[in-house]
Each structure stands twice: as C-alpha cells, then as structure tokens.
Amino acid sequence: MKQFDIIVIGAGSGGLVAATTAHRKGLKTALIEKNKIGGECTHYGCVPSKALINTAKSFHSLKKMNSLGISVDLPKPDFGEIMEKVDEIVQGIYAHETPEVFEDIGIDVFVDKSGAKFIDEHTITIGEETLEAKNFVICTGSGPGIPNIEGIDLVSVLHNENFWELRTHPGKIVFIGGGVISIELGQSLARLGCDVCIMDRNDRILRVTDEEIGNYLCRQIEKEGVHLITESSPVRFTDKNTMVYSSNGEEKTLTADHFFIAAGRSPNISGMDLEQAGVTYNERGIDTNEYLQTSVSHIYACGDVTTPFKFTHTASHQANICIDNILQKNTKLNDLTVLPWAIFTDPEIGHVGLTETEASQKFGEKNISIFKVDANIDRFITDRKTGGILKVIFNKEDLVVGAEAVGAHAGEWIQLFTIVIKNKIPAAEMADTIFAYPSYSEIVKKAFSRYMRTK
C-alpha cells in the first residue's frame, strides 16, 4: 500500500493549488482525479466561456465599424470553426496541467474514471490502487444540477459541460435559469446570430447582483435581442423541441432547437463513500468549520464541494488555507468577507465586499452611505463605452465596506476596491492618490473624490 502525507482528491483549480503547495512545502503528495486534470474551469467553465465571449465580442465590434468611419463587409460566423478555436485555447492551457507536468515535479498522480472511494478515514481506493494518507483535502468541485422536469428524457439538454461539444449553429436556444452562465453565454450566442431566450423563476434575472446594476445590464442585453422571461418555470417537455412553462399561473409554450439547463450547481460527492470516513455532508456539499476541516479533523475540503461561493479563485484561496492549517494546526480562518467576483458580459459587472442589504444589516441603515457615480469619464468616452454605474458603500468611518459596478472592464478595476477594503484605506487617502489619465480606473478616483466633497 502506498502511503502519503497528504492525498488531494480532485484536480481542478483547488486541487492543483493544494497539491502543488503541499509538495512545495515538503509533503509527500498524491493527486487524484476521475476526469481531466484542470477540472471544471479549464475544460467547461472559465477558459472556454471567456474564449467564446472574446470571439463574440470581436464579431460584435465589426458591426460598429461603420460608425467609426471604417467600411467593412460583415462576415458570417462559422460556429463549428469558432468552437474548434475555443477548444484549441482549452488544449493550450491544459498542456500545462497534464498528469506528466505534476509527476515531473514529484507529485504522484492517479487518474481513473472510478474516482476515489474511502475505505476508512485514512484509506482510499482509486482504480486498482489502495492509498493511505495522514491528511486529505477534498476538492471535487460541482457539476450542473439537472432539475426533475417531466419529459426531460425526451430532450438532449445542454449544460455547461456538454455545450462545448457543439459544432453546428445552435439556432434558437432557451436557457433555463437566469444566472451568470446563462447571461454570459446567452449574450455571446446572440451576437453570433442565435435566437436566445433566458428564463428564470424569480422576479428578475441575475438576482446575485445589486438590483439597479443587474437591471442595467439586462436592459443592454435585451437591446441586443436576448429575450428575458421572469417569474416563469418549466412544467414539462412534450417533445425534443417543445417546453411548456408556467407564468403567473398560466401555462405557455416555448419551442427551441436547444434547451440549456443552468439552474444551479450540485456538489460532486456521489460515489466517494464519505460515510466510510465519517465525513458528514448534505445536498449543498461537505460540512466544514471555519478552518475548512470536515467532521473528521485530518480531512479538509475546499471549493465548490463545500462553499456557496463557487468561483475558481475561491477554491484556489481555500486550498492554500487547507494546506496552511494542516501544517500549522489550524491557524488560518476561511475568511471570505473581501471576496471579489465578476460577470464577463459586455458591459461587465464587478463586485467586492458587502451588498447594500448586508451593510445595512451589519452597521445599521443610518450608519452607511451609498455613493453612486456614472461611468462617463474621458476614457469611457474615447472608447465609446459610456454608460454604467459604480456604487460604493461607506461606513461612518469613511471606509469602504462594499462596491459593485457595471461598465466597461468593471471586472478589472473593481479589484482596486478589494485592496481598499482589505487594507482599510480611508476615503481621503484614495481621493489624494494619483491615477493615470486617461484610464478606466479613474472612475475609482472619481468616486472617492466626489465622496470627500460631501464631507
């Protein structure tokens, strides 16, 4: 039986960081994966989606050339070729994440479609191998949650994993679920000539966002032809191209070439026999404490399999916390209070820190100030990217506790607020900081300067 200091189960963003960090710090390390090294982000999420978004954005830009004094004949997009180019980018990144890459630096890599199965709290099997370790980190991620809709077996539903296998133009596509995946892919596909509809059961699309900011983005996307349906839910499929849905108590019908399920994520815990190790879990994932320990003290978990904040950077950050706590006997807390995230639509949305509701609950409504500026500064104007909103939440000590924005490159310049919040930099100090002109990030300077004029 092979023995290790640590076994990392799952080789996505969290698992790769956990394994390489553990190895670098002197632990004999094994890395386990049942599918492809790189996980969701490399193969089905961040990487291919951003590649497709970039292609669609480039094509959309061609449509605006005439307004810049450049005459162009608009080409027709070849969807199959586009998807092949997306795959080339995926494979280019995967080339740095193959099993051989990690084996070459001294990590033992085991890839088998059976996945890891616990025999007891220190022992697992993977394929024909039995492995033992002092510590474990579970980073198995999440997968698309497929709701139980009547007649769904009649439909070859798409989700964020099998979508990338498409090589023919999708035609008309209906997204079920109005979250980030739907809004990013929906806009891109509309720009590439698809008839796109996004349906959500809630009263608005993108409920994860500030309402004003989310609604601003939705209006922009509707202008591009994306059809948004709210307060509606699928009832049944009657054939491969027809869905009956309920809207305000009335049944209606939608027809489409494809139905894309984006109605939430499910933790990847099936088949691991966690009970054999004594690890507790529920439908939301593995239970962990503030140190990312599971119910078994030497078994840790991070990323999508345990947190509601399902971002690649969350998993990577938590992976480092797990290794530090294994080596230093639980000295680092899983603190995600200053967690940035972005939605890579056009325009982008960026967020960090508390929402307006969370800030009101924490500090009291009278003890916070919501300061809003429009994204109409010189760089936005020169690039014809005017429009957008930045909302900054200050407490009574003039410290930022949250920020959210919609606008050109918002996913980039919102990161400045991560540094501001984490380091508790006062508003006056930021207002007195020099920003390069003309840059998009000047909107941050503008927000602080205008806020200080109110003091």
XYZ file of C-alpha atoms in Angstrom:
455
model
C 0.000 0.000 0.000
C 1.351 3.408 -0.980
C 1.494 5.926 1.857
C 1.446 9.712 1.685
C 1.498 12.731 3.928
C -1.470 14.124 2.018
C -3.884 12.970 -0.659
C -5.689 15.649 -2.659
C -8.935 14.406 -4.205
C -9.960 16.400 -7.260
C -7.590 18.119 -9.694
C -9.463 21.298 -10.526
C -8.364 24.783 -9.503
C -8.468 23.987 -5.780
C -6.859 20.578 -6.101
C -3.975 21.772 -8.253
C -3.143 24.551 -5.807
C -3.458 22.221 -2.814
C -1.237 19.544 -4.357
C 1.490 21.877 -5.630
C 1.551 23.879 -2.386
C 1.725 20.735 -0.262
C 4.531 19.339 -2.422
C 6.452 22.642 -2.332
C 6.224 22.631 1.473
C 7.752 19.182 1.711
C 4.738 16.872 1.988
C 4.674 13.595 0.098
C 1.642 14.247 -2.075
C -0.800 12.272 -4.208
C -3.294 13.931 -6.571
C -6.475 12.066 -7.549
C -8.782 12.837 -10.494
C -11.602 10.890 -12.160
C -11.882 13.012 -15.310
C -9.387 15.515 -16.703
C -6.730 17.389 -14.781
C -7.740 21.046 -14.717
C -11.347 20.359 -13.817
C -14.385 22.497 -14.497
C -12.588 25.803 -15.017
C -10.163 24.645 -17.686
C -12.468 22.369 -19.652
C -16.066 23.531 -19.151
C -16.112 26.884 -17.386
C -13.869 29.924 -17.179
C -11.477 29.123 -20.022
C -13.809 28.105 -22.882
C -16.508 30.599 -21.915
C -14.105 33.542 -21.900
C -12.674 32.411 -25.230
C -16.163 32.325 -26.743
C -17.060 35.669 -25.152
C -13.967 37.232 -26.703
C -14.815 35.862 -30.152
C -18.402 37.094 -29.940
C -17.229 40.498 -28.711
C -14.798 40.797 -31.626
C -17.524 39.926 -34.115
C -19.916 42.368 -32.474
C -17.278 45.106 -32.778
C -17.218 44.642 -36.539
C -20.864 45.692 -36.652
C -19.854 49.079 -35.206
C -17.046 49.824 -37.645
C -19.177 51.992 -39.904
C -19.811 54.376 -37.001
C -16.038 54.824 -36.726
C -15.603 55.703 -40.388
C -14.446 52.226 -41.409
C -16.453 50.407 -44.075
C -16.469 46.637 -43.729
C -18.404 43.764 -45.255
C -19.727 41.790 -42.291
C -18.578 38.147 -42.499
C -20.742 35.216 -41.499
C -19.586 33.401 -38.364
C -18.675 29.722 -38.782
C -19.866 28.281 -35.480
C -18.088 24.957 -35.897
C -14.797 26.688 -36.602
C -15.346 29.055 -33.678
C -15.802 26.126 -31.306
C -12.695 24.424 -32.694
C -10.693 27.580 -31.968
C -12.140 27.681 -28.445
C -11.005 24.093 -27.968
C -7.518 24.997 -29.164
C -7.296 27.540 -26.355
C -8.508 24.964 -23.827
C -5.933 22.456 -25.027
C -3.213 25.095 -24.890
C -3.897 25.707 -21.213
C -4.364 22.001 -20.494
C -0.867 21.406 -21.883
C 0.419 22.992 -18.660
C -1.855 20.812 -16.498
C -1.347 17.270 -17.803
C -0.558 14.459 -15.338
C 3.026 14.394 -16.635
C 3.558 18.029 -15.633
C 2.831 17.244 -11.985
C 4.547 13.864 -11.981
C 7.708 15.553 -13.258
C 7.903 17.737 -10.143
C 7.381 14.776 -7.813
C 3.633 14.566 -7.225
C 2.064 11.102 -7.611
C -0.920 11.456 -9.955
C -3.733 8.897 -10.200
C -6.415 9.320 -12.873
C -9.201 6.768 -13.074
C -12.848 7.210 -14.036
C -13.917 5.252 -10.953
C -12.760 8.129 -8.755
C -11.607 7.995 -5.149
C -13.542 5.871 -2.659
C -12.933 5.941 1.086
C -12.402 2.650 2.867
C -11.823 4.343 6.213
C -10.694 7.753 7.409
C -7.101 7.199 6.290
C -7.504 4.927 3.266
C -8.933 5.252 -0.240
C -9.022 3.229 -3.415
C -8.569 4.636 -6.909
C -8.898 2.074 -9.685
C -6.769 -0.916 -8.687
C -4.688 1.113 -6.216
C -5.129 1.392 -2.456
C -3.608 4.511 -0.914
C -3.172 5.686 2.662
C -2.547 9.206 3.976
C -2.221 11.187 7.177
C -4.276 14.052 5.723
C -6.758 14.634 2.921
C -8.079 17.648 1.045
C -11.301 17.084 -0.918
C -11.614 19.448 -3.882
C -14.016 17.593 -6.163
C -15.960 20.677 -7.242
C -19.511 20.771 -8.542
C -21.474 19.848 -11.635
C -24.570 21.133 -13.376
C -27.727 20.488 -11.389
C -30.363 18.935 -13.639
C -33.903 19.508 -12.318
C -36.508 16.769 -12.464
C -38.777 18.145 -15.197
C -41.474 15.938 -16.688
C -40.409 14.684 -20.125
C -36.811 15.816 -19.787
C -35.709 12.434 -21.143
C -37.230 13.480 -24.492
C -34.724 16.305 -24.790
C -30.966 16.269 -25.332
C -30.499 19.047 -22.813
C -27.381 21.149 -22.873
C -25.420 22.237 -19.813
C -22.082 23.910 -19.281
C -20.170 20.657 -19.820
C -21.642 19.153 -22.993
C -22.284 22.540 -24.642
C -18.654 22.694 -25.769
C -19.150 19.616 -27.927
C -21.491 21.527 -30.264
C -20.177 22.100 -33.771
C -23.356 23.249 -35.542
C -25.005 26.620 -35.060
C -27.446 26.343 -32.115
C -30.235 28.272 -33.862
C -32.812 29.042 -31.190
C -31.701 28.275 -27.642
C -33.569 28.622 -24.339
C -31.592 28.945 -21.094
C -33.415 27.653 -18.022
C -32.041 29.652 -15.109
C -31.088 33.320 -15.159
C -27.674 33.273 -13.533
C -24.135 34.055 -14.650
C -23.706 31.124 -17.061
C -26.904 31.966 -18.918
C -26.229 35.686 -19.169
C -22.608 35.310 -20.329
C -23.228 32.590 -22.898
C -26.616 33.998 -23.886
C -25.204 37.368 -24.903
C -22.330 35.747 -26.796
C -24.594 33.389 -28.708
C -26.967 36.228 -29.598
C -24.017 38.140 -31.015
C -23.167 35.106 -33.135
C -26.641 35.013 -34.645
C -28.594 32.770 -32.258
C -32.158 33.417 -31.133
C -31.680 33.464 -27.350
C -34.222 33.295 -24.526
C -33.339 33.256 -20.819
C -35.977 32.117 -18.331
C -35.887 32.422 -14.550
C -38.385 31.614 -11.817
C -37.534 34.777 -9.844
C -38.803 38.305 -10.420
C -35.574 39.369 -12.085
C -32.563 37.945 -13.887
C -29.195 37.943 -12.061
C -30.504 38.112 -8.506
C -26.907 37.760 -7.303
C -26.326 41.387 -8.303
C -27.435 44.724 -6.912
C -30.887 45.275 -8.417
C -30.084 48.566 -10.150
C -26.842 47.239 -11.598
C -28.327 43.897 -12.676
C -31.279 45.615 -14.330
C -28.931 47.973 -16.185
C -27.073 45.016 -17.694
C -30.306 43.230 -18.580
C -31.526 46.293 -20.491
C -28.311 46.331 -22.518
C -28.608 42.653 -23.336
C -32.250 43.000 -24.329
C -31.199 45.707 -26.782
C -29.037 43.053 -28.452
C -32.054 40.823 -28.934
C -31.893 38.488 -25.938
C -35.409 37.706 -24.703
C -35.744 37.610 -20.902
C -38.639 35.833 -19.167
C -39.043 36.144 -15.388
C -41.370 34.568 -12.816
C -41.644 31.514 -15.018
C -40.731 27.855 -14.537
C -40.632 24.765 -16.773
C -43.548 22.387 -16.318
C -42.847 19.666 -18.875
C -41.310 18.868 -22.227
C -43.717 17.445 -24.786
C -41.051 16.623 -27.395
C -37.395 17.417 -28.060
C -38.191 20.946 -29.244
C -41.159 21.963 -27.082
C -41.397 23.055 -23.465
C -44.491 24.002 -21.516
C -43.815 26.532 -18.768
C -45.840 28.268 -16.093
C -46.010 32.055 -15.901
C -48.234 33.726 -13.300
C -50.351 30.595 -13.066
C -50.825 30.314 -16.824
C -49.264 27.581 -18.950
C -47.456 28.725 -22.084
C -45.342 27.019 -24.734
C -41.820 27.644 -25.997
C -40.179 25.937 -28.947
C -36.426 25.817 -29.490
C -33.638 23.887 -31.150
C -31.837 23.536 -27.822
C -32.649 23.821 -24.128
C -29.731 24.725 -21.872
C -30.071 23.883 -18.164
C -28.326 26.440 -15.940
C -30.419 26.122 -12.799
C -27.726 25.788 -10.161
C -24.802 23.554 -9.232
C -24.598 20.254 -7.353
C -21.559 19.219 -5.267
C -19.538 16.304 -6.676
C -19.742 13.894 -3.748
C -21.523 10.886 -5.237
C -19.641 7.601 -5.174
C -16.907 8.715 -2.766
C -18.250 6.676 0.157
C -17.710 9.581 2.524
C -19.674 7.724 5.176
C -16.840 5.191 5.450
C -14.558 8.008 6.589
C -17.160 9.634 8.837
C -17.351 12.812 6.735
C -20.754 14.495 7.009
C -22.455 16.259 4.100
C -25.821 17.305 2.731
C -27.295 18.314 -0.620
C -25.310 21.584 -0.529
C -21.980 19.825 -0.058
C -19.486 18.756 2.596
C -19.811 20.312 6.042
C -16.722 22.281 7.103
C -15.798 24.554 10.010
C -14.039 27.936 9.953
C -10.718 26.184 9.260
C -12.176 24.144 6.356
C -11.981 20.954 8.419
C -14.693 18.412 7.813
C -16.275 16.379 10.606
C -13.032 14.343 10.567
C -10.177 16.506 11.834
C -7.479 15.427 9.326
C -9.809 15.649 6.304
C -10.313 19.114 4.822
C -12.464 20.348 1.935
C -12.412 23.438 -0.256
C -14.013 24.990 -3.310
C -17.379 24.219 -4.883
C -17.826 20.981 -2.953
C -18.215 22.907 0.298
C -18.802 26.627 -0.312
C -21.721 28.608 -1.757
C -19.167 30.991 -3.351
C -18.438 28.867 -6.395
C -15.544 30.698 -8.031
C -12.193 29.423 -9.231
C -10.362 31.998 -7.123
C -12.313 30.931 -4.028
C -11.192 27.329 -4.464
C -7.566 28.346 -5.002
C -7.584 30.611 -1.952
C -9.204 27.975 0.232
C -6.736 25.342 -0.973
C -3.885 27.385 0.475
C -5.830 27.762 3.723
C -6.227 23.967 3.941
C -2.504 23.299 3.498
C -1.526 26.025 5.968
C -3.934 24.626 8.551
C -2.646 21.082 8.066
C 0.925 22.260 8.626
C 0.246 24.893 11.290
C -2.529 23.208 13.269
C -5.440 25.443 12.266
C -4.153 28.996 12.421
C -5.869 30.412 9.318
C -9.584 31.160 9.089
C -11.680 30.783 5.969
C -12.454 34.499 5.725
C -14.287 35.411 2.508
C -15.612 38.803 3.586
C -13.495 40.555 0.933
C -14.284 38.284 -1.996
C -14.326 39.843 -5.470
C -16.240 38.400 -8.386
C -17.080 39.442 -11.909
C -19.584 38.696 -14.664
C -17.846 38.893 -18.028
C -20.662 40.241 -20.126
C -20.443 43.428 -22.183
C -20.539 45.613 -20.164
C -19.016 43.692 -17.282
C -20.209 43.561 -13.691
C -17.740 43.582 -10.808
C -18.406 43.189 -7.088
C -16.460 43.020 -3.840
C -17.392 43.141 -0.164
C -20.840 43.667 1.328
C -24.019 44.319 -0.590
C -26.241 47.244 0.382
C -28.560 44.883 2.280
C -25.687 43.171 4.098
C -24.120 46.501 5.035
C -27.435 47.810 6.387
C -27.861 44.692 8.488
C -24.304 44.836 9.828
C -23.912 48.566 10.516
C -27.470 49.881 10.514
C -29.059 51.773 7.655
C -28.230 55.171 9.208
C -24.553 54.275 9.558
C -23.753 53.669 5.897
C -23.591 55.903 2.831
C -24.320 54.684 -0.688
C -22.378 56.793 -3.178
C -23.070 56.378 -6.892
C -21.199 57.694 -9.934
C -21.874 57.192 -13.636
C -19.222 55.661 -15.873
C -18.920 58.741 -18.065
C -15.297 59.793 -17.692
C -12.878 60.517 -20.509
C -11.558 57.004 -21.262
C -15.076 55.607 -21.396
C -15.971 58.416 -23.821
C -12.957 57.973 -26.134
C -13.652 54.247 -26.412
C -17.381 54.813 -26.914
C -18.100 52.813 -23.751
C -20.173 55.437 -21.960
C -22.829 54.308 -19.575
C -22.598 52.199 -16.483
C -22.807 52.619 -12.736
C -20.400 52.376 -9.813
C -21.926 52.095 -6.334
C -19.664 52.337 -3.309
C -20.795 51.649 0.261
C -19.029 53.573 3.055
C -19.400 53.163 6.796
C -19.419 56.151 9.164
C -15.602 56.000 9.470
C -15.346 56.736 5.714
C -14.116 53.207 4.994
C -15.403 51.231 2.027
C -17.254 48.069 3.015
C -18.586 47.119 -0.415
C -18.573 48.112 -4.088
C -20.392 46.964 -7.200
C -20.261 48.243 -10.754
C -21.464 47.691 -14.278
C -19.394 49.161 -17.062
C -16.535 48.607 -19.472
C -13.810 46.461 -17.857
C -15.554 46.638 -14.467
C -14.242 43.170 -13.657
C -10.723 44.616 -13.778
C -10.911 47.958 -11.965
C -13.269 46.676 -9.254
C -10.175 44.840 -7.927
C -8.880 48.159 -6.586
C -11.695 48.072 -4.044
C -10.514 44.639 -2.887
C -7.230 46.227 -1.820
C -9.009 49.236 -0.313
C -11.400 47.141 1.777
C -8.858 44.538 2.856
C -6.345 47.170 3.990
C -8.948 49.608 5.365
C -7.630 52.511 3.302
C -9.586 55.688 4.189
C -11.556 57.507 1.504
C -9.432 60.660 1.943
C -6.241 58.734 1.179
C -7.710 57.269 -2.016
C -9.013 60.678 -3.090
C -5.449 62.003 -2.696
C -3.939 59.198 -4.805
C -2.760 59.877 -8.376
C -4.366 57.757 -11.102
C -3.059 57.645 -14.674
C -5.029 59.610 -17.260
C -6.891 58.554 -19.319
C -7.659 55.176 -17.773
C -10.791 53.237 -16.918
C -9.673 53.018 -13.302
C -10.061 56.796 -12.966
C -13.686 56.049 -12.160
C -12.426 54.785 -8.784
C -10.594 58.071 -8.165
C -13.722 59.950 -9.238
C -15.864 58.070 -6.713
C -13.563 58.836 -3.783
C -13.013 62.458 -4.791
C -16.716 63.179 -5.121
C -17.467 61.364 -1.873
C -14.939 63.505 0.019
C -16.562 66.694 -1.323
C -19.663 65.729 0.661
C -17.747 65.622 3.943
